[in-house]
Amino acid sequence: MELKVEKSRRKTLLLTVDRDGTPVVRTPLSASAEEIARFVKKHERWLARRIAERRSAPITVLGDGASVTLFGETYTLSTGRSGIRAGVLTLPAENRERAFVRLLKKLTAEKMGALTASLAAQYGFSYSAVRVSSARGRWGSCSAKGTISYTFRIALVPPSLAYYVAVHELCHTRRLDHSPAFWREVESILPDARSARKALRGYGYLMNEFL
Ligand SMILES: [Zn+2]
């Protein structure tokens, strides 16, 4: 197993896993090779679990040439001024993740804003506003005042699932609960809502990305 060792003036050893799944151990300048090996060995199981988690999450690497699918459109990553154009998503060399999140938020506001508006017009819902959040526990929410929020992470799920979330939140403008009547409402628009809801669980790992 490849292991990166970073020595610095720190006092204790610390084990982490890079975004690409490489284990990194940060050590004091005085740490010996044996000491490091012993430390890593002791945390072997934790490390294996973290590496597996990292590698099973498909979009953790934001390097040039990586591809990322947002609202069903696939883009190739490259370095430049933050932006999206025909099949290419550019991010600055520094603070890539922060710039990426900023782009996702903008895109989510546009796409989910338009989707929510068109569904509302089609099915006669009224809501007060659409907002974008960094929520990690849920894909969307709807307040008693009719403000619908979507987490920017929704940009990374297939469009059919984002569609389900929009329908779900719009139905909350009529019923704030998850009663059978609420689900009947959802299913009257999207008969397949149940399977969309289940499929969405497969994207739960996105809630632990981009913190
Ligand atoms: Zn709900």
mmCIF file of N, CA, C and O in Angstrom, residues 14-105:
data_model
loop_
_atom_site.group_PDB
_atom_site.id
_atom_site.type_symbol
_atom_site.label_atom_id
_atom_site.label_comp_id
_atom_site.label_asym_id
_atom_site.label_seq_id
_atom_site.Cartn_x
_atom_site.Cartn_y
_atom_site.Cartn_z
ATOM 1 N N LEU A 14 -0.806 11.679 12.966
ATOM 2 C CA LEU A 14 -2.196 11.761 12.506
ATOM 3 C C LEU A 14 -2.316 11.045 11.174
ATOM 4 O O LEU A 14 -1.511 11.236 10.271
ATOM 5 N N LEU A 15 -3.339 10.215 11.087
ATOM 6 C CA LEU A 15 -3.555 9.454 9.864
ATOM 7 C C LEU A 15 -4.788 9.997 9.147
ATOM 8 O O LEU A 15 -5.835 10.191 9.763
ATOM 9 N N THR A 16 -4.656 10.260 7.856
ATOM 10 C CA THR A 16 -5.811 10.711 7.077
ATOM 11 C C THR A 16 -5.799 9.992 5.733
ATOM 12 O O THR A 16 -4.850 9.297 5.409
ATOM 13 N N VAL A 17 -6.860 10.203 4.968
ATOM 14 C CA VAL A 17 -6.916 9.623 3.631
ATOM 15 C C VAL A 17 -7.205 10.753 2.651
ATOM 16 O O VAL A 17 -8.151 11.511 2.828
ATOM 17 N N ASP A 18 -6.349 10.848 1.642
ATOM 18 C CA ASP A 18 -6.497 11.856 0.589
ATOM 19 C C ASP A 18 -7.797 11.692 -0.166
ATOM 20 O O ASP A 18 -8.387 10.631 -0.151
ATOM 21 N N ARG A 19 -8.167 12.714 -0.914
ATOM 22 C CA ARG A 19 -9.376 12.610 -1.730
ATOM 23 C C ARG A 19 -9.301 11.464 -2.733
ATOM 24 O O ARG A 19 -10.288 10.888 -3.099
ATOM 25 N N ASP A 20 -8.102 11.141 -3.202
ATOM 26 C CA ASP A 20 -7.987 10.052 -4.180
ATOM 27 C C ASP A 20 -7.773 8.694 -3.512
ATOM 28 O O ASP A 20 -7.520 7.698 -4.183
ATOM 29 N N GLY A 21 -7.873 8.649 -2.193
ATOM 30 C CA GLY A 21 -7.790 7.370 -1.493
ATOM 31 C C GLY A 21 -6.397 6.979 -1.036
ATOM 32 O O GLY A 21 -6.179 5.857 -0.586
ATOM 33 N N THR A 22 -5.434 7.896 -1.157
ATOM 34 C CA THR A 22 -4.078 7.594 -0.675
ATOM 35 C C THR A 22 -3.974 7.907 0.813
ATOM 36 O O THR A 22 -4.321 9.010 1.231
ATOM 37 N N PRO A 23 -3.490 6.939 1.603
ATOM 38 C CA PRO A 23 -3.318 7.238 3.030
ATOM 39 C C PRO A 23 -2.152 8.202 3.259
ATOM 40 O O PRO A 23 -1.116 8.091 2.599
ATOM 41 N N VAL A 24 -2.354 9.126 4.152
ATOM 42 C CA VAL A 24 -1.319 10.113 4.475
ATOM 43 C C VAL A 24 -1.117 10.093 5.976
ATOM 44 O O VAL A 24 -2.082 10.160 6.736
ATOM 45 N N VAL A 25 0.128 9.978 6.399
ATOM 46 C CA VAL A 25 0.374 10.062 7.832
ATOM 47 C C VAL A 25 1.200 11.317 8.099
ATOM 48 O O VAL A 25 2.205 11.582 7.443
ATOM 49 N N ARG A 26 0.689 12.146 8.996
ATOM 50 C CA ARG A 26 1.408 13.364 9.363
ATOM 51 C C ARG A 26 2.116 13.084 10.688
ATOM 52 O O ARG A 26 1.499 12.596 11.630
ATOM 53 N N THR A 27 3.407 13.382 10.701
ATOM 54 C CA THR A 27 4.194 12.999 11.876
ATOM 55 C C THR A 27 5.082 14.140 12.349
ATOM 56 O O THR A 27 5.412 15.048 11.576
ATOM 57 N N PRO A 28 5.518 14.051 13.612
ATOM 58 C CA PRO A 28 6.514 15.016 14.086
ATOM 59 C C PRO A 28 7.838 14.759 13.357
ATOM 60 O O PRO A 28 8.056 13.658 12.856
ATOM 61 N N LEU A 29 8.706 15.748 13.312
ATOM 62 C CA LEU A 29 9.993 15.615 12.627
ATOM 63 C C LEU A 29 10.805 14.449 13.184
ATOM 64 O O LEU A 29 11.536 13.779 12.460
ATOM 65 N N SER A 30 10.613 14.176 14.461
ATOM 66 C CA SER A 30 11.442 13.165 15.118
ATOM 67 C C SER A 30 10.931 11.735 14.953
ATOM 68 O O SER A 30 11.599 10.794 15.364
ATOM 69 N N ALA A 31 9.754 11.548 14.345
ATOM 70 C CA ALA A 31 9.182 10.194 14.281
ATOM 71 C C ALA A 31 10.052 9.257 13.454
ATOM 72 O O ALA A 31 10.508 9.608 12.369
ATOM 73 N N SER A 32 10.282 8.050 13.976
ATOM 74 C CA SER A 32 11.104 7.081 13.253
ATOM 75 C C SER A 32 10.221 6.252 12.330
ATOM 76 O O SER A 32 9.000 6.199 12.497
ATOM 77 N N ALA A 33 10.854 5.585 11.381
ATOM 78 C CA ALA A 33 10.114 4.748 10.439
ATOM 79 C C ALA A 33 9.325 3.660 11.169
ATOM 80 O O ALA A 33 8.187 3.356 10.814
ATOM 81 N N GLU A 34 9.945 3.093 12.191
ATOM 82 C CA GLU A 34 9.252 2.031 12.956
ATOM 83 C C GLU A 34 8.027 2.576 13.680
ATOM 84 O O GLU A 34 6.985 1.942 13.710
ATOM 85 N N GLU A 35 8.225 3.716 14.249
ATOM 86 C CA GLU A 35 7.124 4.346 14.985
ATOM 87 C C GLU A 35 5.944 4.598 14.046
ATOM 88 O O GLU A 35 4.787 4.341 14.389
ATOM 89 N N ILE A 36 6.268 5.083 12.864
ATOM 90 C CA ILE A 36 5.216 5.371 11.878
ATOM 91 C C ILE A 36 4.522 4.071 11.453
ATOM 92 O O ILE A 36 3.295 3.979 11.427
ATOM 93 N N ALA A 37 5.338 3.039 11.165
ATOM 94 C CA ALA A 37 4.788 1.754 10.731
ATOM 95 C C ALA A 37 3.872 1.174 11.802
ATOM 96 O O ALA A 37 2.800 0.636 11.514
ATOM 97 N N ARG A 38 4.294 1.293 13.065
ATOM 98 C CA ARG A 38 3.502 0.767 14.177
ATOM 99 C C ARG A 38 2.171 1.507 14.282
ATOM 100 O O ARG A 38 1.118 0.910 14.468
ATOM 101 N N PHE A 39 2.250 2.811 14.113
ATOM 102 C CA PHE A 39 1.048 3.648 14.193
ATOM 103 C C PHE A 39 0.053 3.285 13.086
ATOM 104 O O PHE A 39 -1.145 3.139 13.331
ATOM 105 N N VAL A 40 0.567 3.114 11.892
ATOM 106 C CA VAL A 40 -0.305 2.786 10.763
ATOM 107 C C VAL A 40 -0.926 1.407 10.968
ATOM 108 O O VAL A 40 -2.119 1.203 10.741
ATOM 109 N N LYS A 41 -0.113 0.468 11.442
ATOM 110 C CA LYS A 41 -0.578 -0.897 11.680
ATOM 111 C C LYS A 41 -1.733 -0.913 12.684
ATOM 112 O O LYS A 41 -2.737 -1.598 12.519
ATOM 113 N N LYS A 42 -1.555 -0.108 13.696
ATOM 114 C CA LYS A 42 -2.566 -0.044 14.749
ATOM 115 C C LYS A 42 -3.915 0.441 14.206
ATOM 116 O O LYS A 42 -4.973 0.066 14.694
ATOM 117 N N HIS A 43 -3.876 1.289 13.184
ATOM 118 C CA HIS A 43 -5.120 1.848 12.641
ATOM 119 C C HIS A 43 -5.491 1.255 11.285
ATOM 120 O O HIS A 43 -6.235 1.855 10.523
ATOM 121 N N GLU A 44 -4.948 0.080 11.036
ATOM 122 C CA GLU A 44 -5.137 -0.604 9.760
ATOM 123 C C GLU A 44 -6.596 -0.743 9.333
ATOM 124 O O GLU A 44 -6.950 -0.464 8.185
ATOM 125 N N ARG A 45 -7.403 -1.199 10.257
ATOM 126 C CA ARG A 45 -8.806 -1.457 9.885
ATOM 127 C C ARG A 45 -9.558 -0.179 9.580
ATOM 128 O O ARG A 45 -10.319 -0.100 8.636
ATOM 129 N N TRP A 46 -9.322 0.822 10.397
ATOM 130 C CA TRP A 46 -9.944 2.127 10.166
ATOM 131 C C TRP A 46 -9.532 2.649 8.781
ATOM 132 O O TRP A 46 -10.351 3.122 8.002
ATOM 133 N N LEU A 47 -8.242 2.494 8.494
ATOM 134 C CA LEU A 47 -7.687 2.979 7.245
ATOM 135 C C LEU A 47 -8.315 2.270 6.044
ATOM 136 O O LEU A 47 -8.719 2.915 5.066
ATOM 137 N N ALA A 48 -8.425 0.961 6.117
ATOM 138 C CA ALA A 48 -8.999 0.182 5.021
ATOM 139 C C ALA A 48 -10.433 0.645 4.736
ATOM 140 O O ALA A 48 -10.849 0.790 3.591
ATOM 141 N N ARG A 49 -11.159 0.924 5.813
ATOM 142 C CA ARG A 49 -12.543 1.354 5.664
ATOM 143 C C ARG A 49 -12.613 2.731 4.987
ATOM 144 O O ARG A 49 -13.391 2.957 4.077
ATOM 145 N N ARG A 50 -11.761 3.623 5.453
ATOM 146 C CA ARG A 50 -11.749 4.983 4.880
ATOM 147 C C ARG A 50 -11.360 4.969 3.397
ATOM 148 O O ARG A 50 -11.922 5.683 2.590
ATOM 149 N N ILE A 51 -10.377 4.129 3.068
ATOM 150 C CA ILE A 51 -9.924 4.057 1.673
ATOM 151 C C ILE A 51 -11.056 3.518 0.797
ATOM 152 O O ILE A 51 -11.329 4.049 -0.272
ATOM 153 N N ALA A 52 -11.722 2.487 1.279
ATOM 154 C CA ALA A 52 -12.829 1.907 0.515
ATOM 155 C C ALA A 52 -13.922 2.940 0.290
ATOM 156 O O ALA A 52 -14.468 3.072 -0.803
ATOM 157 N N GLU A 53 -14.214 3.711 1.317
ATOM 158 C CA GLU A 53 -15.238 4.760 1.213
ATOM 159 C C GLU A 53 -14.866 5.783 0.156
ATOM 160 O O GLU A 53 -15.666 6.133 -0.695
ATOM 161 N N ARG A 54 -13.623 6.242 0.235
ATOM 162 C CA ARG A 54 -13.129 7.237 -0.714
ATOM 163 C C ARG A 54 -13.225 6.727 -2.135
ATOM 164 O O ARG A 54 -13.659 7.421 -3.036
ATOM 165 N N ARG A 55 -12.796 5.501 -2.347
ATOM 166 C CA ARG A 55 -12.727 4.981 -3.715
ATOM 167 C C ARG A 55 -14.084 4.625 -4.279
ATOM 168 O O ARG A 55 -14.254 4.570 -5.481
ATOM 169 N N SER A 56 -15.069 4.402 -3.398
ATOM 170 C CA SER A 56 -16.382 4.059 -3.934
ATOM 171 C C SER A 56 -17.176 5.318 -4.268
ATOM 172 O O SER A 56 -18.196 5.273 -4.903
ATOM 173 N N ALA A 57 -16.683 6.455 -3.826
ATOM 174 C CA ALA A 57 -17.353 7.716 -4.146
ATOM 175 C C ALA A 57 -16.776 8.230 -5.463
ATOM 176 O O ALA A 57 -15.630 8.610 -5.520
ATOM 177 N N PRO A 58 -17.563 8.198 -6.525
ATOM 178 C CA PRO A 58 -17.005 8.432 -7.854
ATOM 179 C C PRO A 58 -16.529 9.839 -8.190
ATOM 180 O O PRO A 58 -15.837 9.993 -9.156
ATOM 181 N N ILE A 59 -16.900 10.849 -7.445
ATOM 182 C CA ILE A 59 -16.487 12.168 -7.913
ATOM 183 C C ILE A 59 -15.585 12.888 -6.928
ATOM 184 O O ILE A 59 -15.541 14.094 -6.880
ATOM 185 N N THR A 60 -14.847 12.146 -6.154
ATOM 186 C CA THR A 60 -14.029 12.820 -5.153
ATOM 187 C C THR A 60 -12.793 13.459 -5.762
ATOM 188 O O THR A 60 -12.195 14.322 -5.171
ATOM 189 N N VAL A 61 -12.405 13.027 -6.954
ATOM 190 C CA VAL A 61 -11.187 13.571 -7.533
ATOM 191 C C VAL A 61 -11.537 14.711 -8.479
ATOM 192 O O VAL A 61 -12.300 14.537 -9.414
ATOM 193 N N LEU A 62 -10.997 15.873 -8.200
ATOM 194 C CA LEU A 62 -11.319 17.026 -9.034
ATOM 195 C C LEU A 62 -10.143 17.428 -9.914
ATOM 196 O O LEU A 62 -9.958 18.584 -10.233
ATOM 197 N N GLY A 63 -9.344 16.447 -10.290
ATOM 198 C CA GLY A 63 -8.164 16.743 -11.105
ATOM 199 C C GLY A 63 -8.513 16.966 -12.570
ATOM 200 O O GLY A 63 -9.588 16.580 -13.029
ATOM 201 N N ASP A 64 -7.606 17.588 -13.300
ATOM 202 C CA ASP A 64 -7.803 17.800 -14.738
ATOM 203 C C ASP A 64 -8.038 16.467 -15.429
ATOM 204 O O ASP A 64 -7.398 15.474 -15.116
ATOM 205 N N GLY A 65 -8.974 16.467 -16.370
ATOM 206 C CA GLY A 65 -9.250 15.249 -17.131
ATOM 207 C C GLY A 65 -10.325 14.376 -16.490
ATOM 208 O O GLY A 65 -10.891 13.527 -17.159
ATOM 209 N N ALA A 66 -10.616 14.603 -15.203
ATOM 210 C CA ALA A 66 -11.674 13.825 -14.548
ATOM 211 C C ALA A 66 -13.003 14.258 -15.159
ATOM 212 O O ALA A 66 -13.125 15.360 -15.684
ATOM 213 N N SER A 67 -13.992 13.382 -15.111
ATOM 214 C CA SER A 67 -15.271 13.843 -15.630
ATOM 215 C C SER A 67 -16.302 13.835 -14.517
ATOM 216 O O SER A 67 -16.228 13.064 -13.566
ATOM 217 N N VAL A 68 -17.236 14.744 -14.640
ATOM 218 C CA VAL A 68 -18.253 14.908 -13.618
ATOM 219 C C VAL A 68 -19.587 15.146 -14.329
ATOM 220 O O VAL A 68 -19.634 15.836 -15.342
ATOM 221 N N THR A 69 -20.629 14.492 -13.841
ATOM 222 C CA THR A 69 -21.940 14.649 -14.464
ATOM 223 C C THR A 69 -22.836 15.477 -13.556
ATOM 224 O O THR A 69 -23.054 15.123 -12.402
ATOM 225 N N LEU A 70 -23.303 16.603 -14.085
ATOM 226 C CA LEU A 70 -24.152 17.520 -13.320
ATOM 227 C C LEU A 70 -25.488 17.664 -14.020
ATOM 228 O O LEU A 70 -25.525 18.035 -15.199
ATOM 229 N N PHE A 71 -26.560 17.354 -13.320
ATOM 230 C CA PHE A 71 -27.896 17.379 -13.916
ATOM 231 C C PHE A 71 -27.912 16.630 -15.254
ATOM 232 O O PHE A 71 -28.497 17.085 -16.232
ATOM 233 N N GLY A 72 -27.225 15.515 -15.273
ATOM 234 C CA GLY A 72 -27.261 14.663 -16.453
ATOM 235 C C GLY A 72 -26.309 15.046 -17.581
ATOM 236 O O GLY A 72 -26.224 14.344 -18.578
ATOM 237 N N GLU A 73 -25.581 16.156 -17.430
ATOM 238 C CA GLU A 73 -24.630 16.571 -18.471
ATOM 239 C C GLU A 73 -23.217 16.282 -17.982
ATOM 240 O O GLU A 73 -22.856 16.676 -16.877
ATOM 241 N N THR A 74 -22.431 15.638 -18.831
ATOM 242 C CA THR A 74 -21.081 15.282 -18.411
ATOM 243 C C THR A 74 -20.060 16.329 -18.863
ATOM 244 O O THR A 74 -20.087 16.787 -19.996
ATOM 245 N N TYR A 75 -19.198 16.716 -17.937
ATOM 246 C CA TYR A 75 -18.173 17.718 -18.209
ATOM 247 C C TYR A 75 -16.799 17.142 -17.893
ATOM 248 O O TYR A 75 -16.649 16.351 -16.970
ATOM 249 N N THR A 76 -15.810 17.587 -18.640
ATOM 250 C CA THR A 76 -14.432 17.218 -18.337
ATOM 251 C C THR A 76 -13.813 18.372 -17.560
ATOM 252 O O THR A 76 -13.999 19.542 -17.919
ATOM 253 N N LEU A 77 -13.089 18.032 -16.514
ATOM 254 C CA LEU A 77 -12.497 19.074 -15.683
ATOM 255 C C LEU A 77 -11.191 19.587 -16.273
ATOM 256 O O LEU A 77 -10.391 18.806 -16.795
ATOM 257 N N SER A 78 -11.012 20.902 -16.179
ATOM 258 C CA SER A 78 -9.714 21.451 -16.561
ATOM 259 C C SER A 78 -9.449 22.673 -15.693
ATOM 260 O O SER A 78 -10.296 23.097 -14.915
ATOM 261 N N THR A 79 -8.244 23.216 -15.812
ATOM 262 C CA THR A 79 -7.866 24.332 -14.952
ATOM 263 C C THR A 79 -8.034 25.657 -15.677
ATOM 264 O O THR A 79 -7.664 25.780 -16.844
ATOM 265 N N GLY A 80 -8.607 26.617 -14.996
ATOM 266 C CA GLY A 80 -8.810 27.942 -15.573
ATOM 267 C C GLY A 80 -9.729 28.729 -14.673
ATOM 268 O O GLY A 80 -9.964 28.330 -13.529
ATOM 269 N N ARG A 81 -10.255 29.818 -15.206
ATOM 270 C CA ARG A 81 -11.206 30.588 -14.409
ATOM 271 C C ARG A 81 -12.473 29.780 -14.225
ATOM 272 O O ARG A 81 -12.972 29.181 -15.174
ATOM 273 N N SER A 82 -12.952 29.754 -13.009
ATOM 274 C CA SER A 82 -14.123 28.975 -12.650
ATOM 275 C C SER A 82 -15.276 29.185 -13.623
ATOM 276 O O SER A 82 -15.711 30.314 -13.834
ATOM 277 N N GLY A 83 -15.755 28.119 -14.243
ATOM 278 C CA GLY A 83 -16.894 28.278 -15.143
ATOM 279 C C GLY A 83 -17.276 26.989 -15.841
ATOM 280 O O GLY A 83 -16.559 25.989 -15.780
ATOM 281 N N ILE A 84 -18.418 27.035 -16.504
ATOM 282 C CA ILE A 84 -18.913 25.876 -17.238
ATOM 283 C C ILE A 84 -19.226 26.306 -18.658
ATOM 284 O O ILE A 84 -19.888 27.311 -18.880
ATOM 285 N N ARG A 85 -18.692 25.574 -19.620
ATOM 286 C CA ARG A 85 -19.100 25.800 -21.011
ATOM 287 C C ARG A 85 -19.006 24.477 -21.746
ATOM 288 O O ARG A 85 -18.316 23.557 -21.298
ATOM 289 N N ALA A 86 -19.714 24.388 -22.863
ATOM 290 C CA ALA A 86 -19.760 23.184 -23.698
ATOM 291 C C ALA A 86 -18.871 22.015 -23.270
ATOM 292 O O ALA A 86 -17.770 21.837 -23.776
ATOM 293 N N GLY A 87 -19.368 21.236 -22.365
ATOM 294 C CA GLY A 87 -18.669 20.009 -22.015
ATOM 295 C C GLY A 87 -17.424 20.156 -21.156
ATOM 296 O O GLY A 87 -16.779 19.175 -20.826
ATOM 297 N N VAL A 88 -17.066 21.387 -20.803
ATOM 298 C CA VAL A 88 -15.858 21.590 -20.000
ATOM 299 C C VAL A 88 -16.192 22.383 -18.734
ATOM 300 O O VAL A 88 -16.904 23.384 -18.784
ATOM 301 N N LEU A 89 -15.694 21.888 -17.620
ATOM 302 C CA LEU A 89 -15.880 22.604 -16.369
ATOM 303 C C LEU A 89 -14.491 23.016 -15.900
ATOM 304 O O LEU A 89 -13.630 22.173 -15.680
ATOM 305 N N THR A 90 -14.263 24.322 -15.798
ATOM 306 C CA THR A 90 -12.934 24.774 -15.378
ATOM 307 C C THR A 90 -12.952 25.240 -13.932
ATOM 308 O O THR A 90 -13.913 25.855 -13.465
ATOM 309 N N LEU A 91 -11.889 24.892 -13.251
ATOM 310 C CA LEU A 91 -11.725 25.272 -11.852
ATOM 311 C C LEU A 91 -10.335 25.868 -11.685
ATOM 312 O O LEU A 91 -9.399 25.444 -12.364
ATOM 313 N N PRO A 92 -10.196 26.844 -10.791
ATOM 314 C CA PRO A 92 -8.861 27.411 -10.568
ATOM 315 C C PRO A 92 -7.930 26.368 -9.952
ATOM 316 O O PRO A 92 -8.391 25.371 -9.408
ATOM 317 N N ALA A 93 -6.634 26.602 -10.054
ATOM 318 C CA ALA A 93 -5.663 25.646 -9.510
ATOM 319 C C ALA A 93 -5.768 25.556 -7.989
ATOM 320 O O ALA A 93 -5.593 24.499 -7.406
ATOM 321 N N GLU A 94 -6.070 26.692 -7.360
ATOM 322 C CA GLU A 94 -6.170 26.728 -5.905
ATOM 323 C C GLU A 94 -7.632 26.611 -5.468
ATOM 324 O O GLU A 94 -8.509 27.049 -6.190
ATOM 325 N N ASN A 95 -7.830 26.072 -4.283
ATOM 326 C CA ASN A 95 -9.189 25.981 -3.713
ATOM 327 C C ASN A 95 -10.216 25.413 -4.696
ATOM 328 O O ASN A 95 -11.306 25.951 -4.860
ATOM 329 N N ARG A 96 -9.837 24.359 -5.361
ATOM 330 C CA ARG A 96 -10.710 23.777 -6.389
ATOM 331 C C ARG A 96 -12.053 23.350 -5.829
ATOM 332 O O ARG A 96 -13.089 23.558 -6.434
ATOM 333 N N GLU A 97 -11.996 22.725 -4.662
ATOM 334 C CA GLU A 97 -13.240 22.188 -4.116
ATOM 335 C C GLU A 97 -14.225 23.307 -3.790
ATOM 336 O O GLU A 97 -15.418 23.195 -4.057
ATOM 337 N N ARG A 98 -13.690 24.399 -3.245
ATOM 338 C CA ARG A 98 -14.573 25.510 -2.902
ATOM 339 C C ARG A 98 -15.198 26.103 -4.164
ATOM 340 O O ARG A 98 -16.385 26.420 -4.205
ATOM 341 N N ALA A 99 -14.382 26.229 -5.201
ATOM 342 C CA ALA A 99 -14.892 26.772 -6.464
ATOM 343 C C ALA A 99 -15.930 25.818 -7.066
ATOM 344 O O ALA A 99 -16.938 26.259 -7.627
ATOM 345 N N PHE A 100 -15.685 24.527 -6.927
ATOM 346 C CA PHE A 100 -16.612 23.531 -7.456
ATOM 347 C C PHE A 100 -17.972 23.654 -6.763
ATOM 348 O O PHE A 100 -19.011 23.678 -7.409
ATOM 349 N N VAL A 101 -17.929 23.762 -5.452
ATOM 350 C CA VAL A 101 -19.178 23.893 -4.689
ATOM 351 C C VAL A 101 -19.925 25.158 -5.114
ATOM 352 O O VAL A 101 -21.140 25.152 -5.288
ATOM 353 N N ARG A 102 -19.171 26.228 -5.326
ATOM 354 C CA ARG A 102 -19.804 27.481 -5.738
ATOM 355 C C ARG A 102 -20.518 27.310 -7.097
ATOM 356 O O ARG A 102 -21.637 27.770 -7.286
ATOM 357 N N LEU A 103 -19.864 26.603 -8.004
ATOM 358 C CA LEU A 103 -20.484 26.335 -9.308
ATOM 359 C C LEU A 103 -21.730 25.466 -9.166
ATOM 360 O O LEU A 103 -22.744 25.708 -9.815
ATOM 361 N N LEU A 104 -21.628 24.457 -8.305
ATOM 362 C CA LEU A 104 -22.789 23.582 -8.106
ATOM 363 C C LEU A 104 -23.968 24.365 -7.548
ATOM 364 O O LEU A 104 -25.116 24.131 -7.934
ATOM 365 N N LYS A 105 -23.682 25.295 -6.657
ATOM 366 C CA LYS A 105 -24.769 26.083 -6.052
ATOM 367 C C LYS A 105 -25.452 26.943 -7.100
ATOM 368 O O LYS A 105 -26.682 27.043 -7.140
#
